[in-house]
Amino acid sequence: MSIRQRLYPEPGQVVGLVEHCHHARFVYNIGLEQRAMWRRDKHVRGDRSAAKVTTSTQMRELAQLRGELDWLRAGSSSVQQAALRDLDRAFTNFYAGRARYPQFKERNDREGGFVIRDLTVHRLNRKWGVVTVPKVGAVRFRISRLWADVEAASSARVTRRNGRWHIAFTTPTAPKIKASTGAVVGIDRGVKNTLATSEGRMVQAPSLTAAEQARFLALQQHLTRQRNGSRRRRRTLDRLAVLRRRLEDRRTDWVEQTTTDLAHTYDLLAVEDLRVPNMVRRPVPKPDPAQPGVFVPNGARAKATLNRAILASVWGRFLTRLEHKMPEGAVVRVDPKNTSCTCAACGHCAPGNRESQAAFECEACGHQAHADTNAAVNILARGLSTIPEESGYTAGHEARQQPSGRKAAVNGRISPTATSAAGNANQPAA
Ligand SMILES: [Zn+2]
């Protein structure tokens, strides 16, 4: 978790901060290039003689490079080393399936960042704190979160965007939550319902409102017509950044709340494995004759693409936080192949089972369910099949554990505030 605070450098400090951004980017990119070359030699050319590139070999070479380049030596070695550790983390996340392959950081005079380790912070008064930045000195930031959390941080990332500086303090990971309810659940992810549980609960992640989305797309359109480096283009970028920021805050809250709720409610959670690309498995929705002209055709597609991109990143963060919060092994990842067209009651698998985006009706046994719930039940069954029987978990277990009286979600409608599970009306009788 990180705590993001606004940083207010003095005008004289900005130059030093900008330098750190440039150095961090430079070192990161060189390190990435080096790793990419090594991977190419090893995997493509089959040359295994090349010495492995690791953080420690790169640290040594950074020291050499600093010996050769005066301007790099003038910068902070700890900031530059942190950039290499940053790169290492990016690769770790990539190999773990949590992130895409690390990308080069483009030279950008509006955006940038670097990491500070061995953090020193102190509090000036109720509203202001200072953080010590190597070679720059004490930089003020506005305190808007619990000071104890800021103080507990061991590192921080300083970022610049559109002339504003922020500092994100990395706080120690939260203690694991152990539900001890014996309850298990399967979760399907989707575009319409961000999450659908095997118990019939549907949850939507916050997105941009329809008006904000329209604005976002319009701004992107403007951008294509504006000259690089022009003042208008800069203003458009600022406006886009505001929308991104707003969305980011909403999503962070949602991910934190939802994962905490789930960790408190369930002992075992089966989810689709992110490493298997599956976001495009949904059938293309047919045009809705009941609502003609709601969007122009291209606008609708652009919105759908935007939404998909938004959800893809939410899902990744959701999984990461869930695994942070739940005990080891409590989150089981399963292969999502065919989970959406397989009947949860009889196992019959056919594309024709999916009557529409939302409705599932089995061609073999006639089982009907919300399509997302059906998929979530399949995911749960797969998850349970991968763990030893003596663990005592069985599908449908949660039905006995959960308090009754909650309104079952049958047609994708459920109060998003319901934290406990709904009834499992959509589940087949055992
Ligand atoms: Zn069936």
PDB file of N, CA and C and ligand atoms in Angstrom, residues 342-349 353 360-368 374, ligand 1:
ATOM      1  N   THR A 342     -19.546 -23.631 -20.181  1.00  0.00           N
ATOM      2  CA  THR A 342     -19.790 -24.949 -19.601  1.00  0.00           C
ATOM      3  C   THR A 342     -20.941 -24.861 -18.596  1.00  0.00           C
ATOM      4  N   CYS A 343     -21.795 -25.854 -18.626  1.00  0.00           N
ATOM      5  CA  CYS A 343     -22.930 -25.867 -17.699  1.00  0.00           C
ATOM      6  C   CYS A 343     -22.450 -26.269 -16.313  1.00  0.00           C
ATOM      7  N   ALA A 344     -22.771 -25.471 -15.342  1.00  0.00           N
ATOM      8  CA  ALA A 344     -22.321 -25.751 -13.979  1.00  0.00           C
ATOM      9  C   ALA A 344     -23.084 -26.927 -13.374  1.00  0.00           C
ATOM     10  N   ALA A 345     -24.242 -27.270 -13.956  1.00  0.00           N
ATOM     11  CA  ALA A 345     -25.042 -28.359 -13.409  1.00  0.00           C
ATOM     12  C   ALA A 345     -24.615 -29.708 -13.976  1.00  0.00           C
ATOM     13  N   CYS A 346     -24.457 -29.791 -15.308  1.00  0.00           N
ATOM     14  CA  CYS A 346     -24.175 -31.099 -15.907  1.00  0.00           C
ATOM     15  C   CYS A 346     -22.824 -31.177 -16.586  1.00  0.00           C
ATOM     16  N   GLY A 347     -22.144 -30.072 -16.744  1.00  0.00           N
ATOM     17  CA  GLY A 347     -20.809 -30.097 -17.350  1.00  0.00           C
ATOM     18  C   GLY A 347     -20.809 -30.046 -18.861  1.00  0.00           C
ATOM     19  N   HIS A 348     -21.985 -29.989 -19.474  1.00  0.00           N
ATOM     20  CA  HIS A 348     -22.053 -29.899 -20.929  1.00  0.00           C
ATOM     21  C   HIS A 348     -21.442 -28.588 -21.384  1.00  0.00           C
ATOM     22  N   CYS A 349     -20.548 -28.672 -22.379  1.00  0.00           N
ATOM     23  CA  CYS A 349     -19.848 -27.465 -22.807  1.00  0.00           C
ATOM     24  C   CYS A 349     -20.160 -27.171 -24.263  1.00  0.00           C
ATOM     25  N   ASN A 353     -24.731 -22.618 -25.321  1.00  0.00           N
ATOM     26  CA  ASN A 353     -25.270 -22.479 -23.968  1.00  0.00           C
ATOM     27  C   ASN A 353     -25.453 -21.018 -23.581  1.00  0.00           C
ATOM     28  N   PHE A 360     -27.665 -17.727 -19.304  1.00  0.00           N
ATOM     29  CA  PHE A 360     -27.100 -19.034 -19.606  1.00  0.00           C
ATOM     30  C   PHE A 360     -28.234 -20.044 -19.594  1.00  0.00           C
ATOM     31  N   GLU A 361     -28.320 -20.822 -20.660  1.00  0.00           N
ATOM     32  CA  GLU A 361     -29.280 -21.924 -20.637  1.00  0.00           C
ATOM     33  C   GLU A 361     -28.626 -23.124 -21.283  1.00  0.00           C
ATOM     34  N   CYS A 362     -28.522 -24.202 -20.525  1.00  0.00           N
ATOM     35  CA  CYS A 362     -27.814 -25.388 -21.010  1.00  0.00           C
ATOM     36  C   CYS A 362     -28.630 -26.079 -22.090  1.00  0.00           C
ATOM     37  N   GLU A 363     -27.964 -26.383 -23.202  1.00  0.00           N
ATOM     38  CA  GLU A 363     -28.649 -27.077 -24.304  1.00  0.00           C
ATOM     39  C   GLU A 363     -28.927 -28.531 -23.944  1.00  0.00           C
ATOM     40  N   ALA A 364     -28.169 -29.069 -23.026  1.00  0.00           N
ATOM     41  CA  ALA A 364     -28.330 -30.486 -22.675  1.00  0.00           C
ATOM     42  C   ALA A 364     -29.349 -30.705 -21.554  1.00  0.00           C
ATOM     43  N   CYS A 365     -29.189 -29.970 -20.449  1.00  0.00           N
ATOM     44  CA  CYS A 365     -30.055 -30.262 -19.299  1.00  0.00           C
ATOM     45  C   CYS A 365     -31.028 -29.130 -18.982  1.00  0.00           C
ATOM     46  N   GLY A 366     -30.918 -28.031 -19.674  1.00  0.00           N
ATOM     47  CA  GLY A 366     -31.883 -26.968 -19.461  1.00  0.00           C
ATOM     48  C   GLY A 366     -31.603 -26.071 -18.269  1.00  0.00           C
ATOM     49  N   HIS A 367     -30.468 -26.303 -17.607  1.00  0.00           N
ATOM     50  CA  HIS A 367     -30.111 -25.477 -16.445  1.00  0.00           C
ATOM     51  C   HIS A 367     -30.019 -23.996 -16.843  1.00  0.00           C
ATOM     52  N   GLN A 368     -30.659 -23.165 -16.055  1.00  0.00           N
ATOM     53  CA  GLN A 368     -30.647 -21.733 -16.338  1.00  0.00           C
ATOM     54  C   GLN A 368     -29.973 -20.978 -15.208  1.00  0.00           C
ATOM     55  N   ASN A 374     -22.946 -18.604 -13.438  1.00  0.00           N
ATOM     56  CA  ASN A 374     -22.624 -19.955 -13.904  1.00  0.00           C
ATOM     57  C   ASN A 374     -21.110 -20.117 -14.050  1.00  0.00           C
TER      58      ASN A 374
HETATM   59 ZN    ZN B   1     -26.424 -28.721 -18.262  1.00  0.00          ZN
END
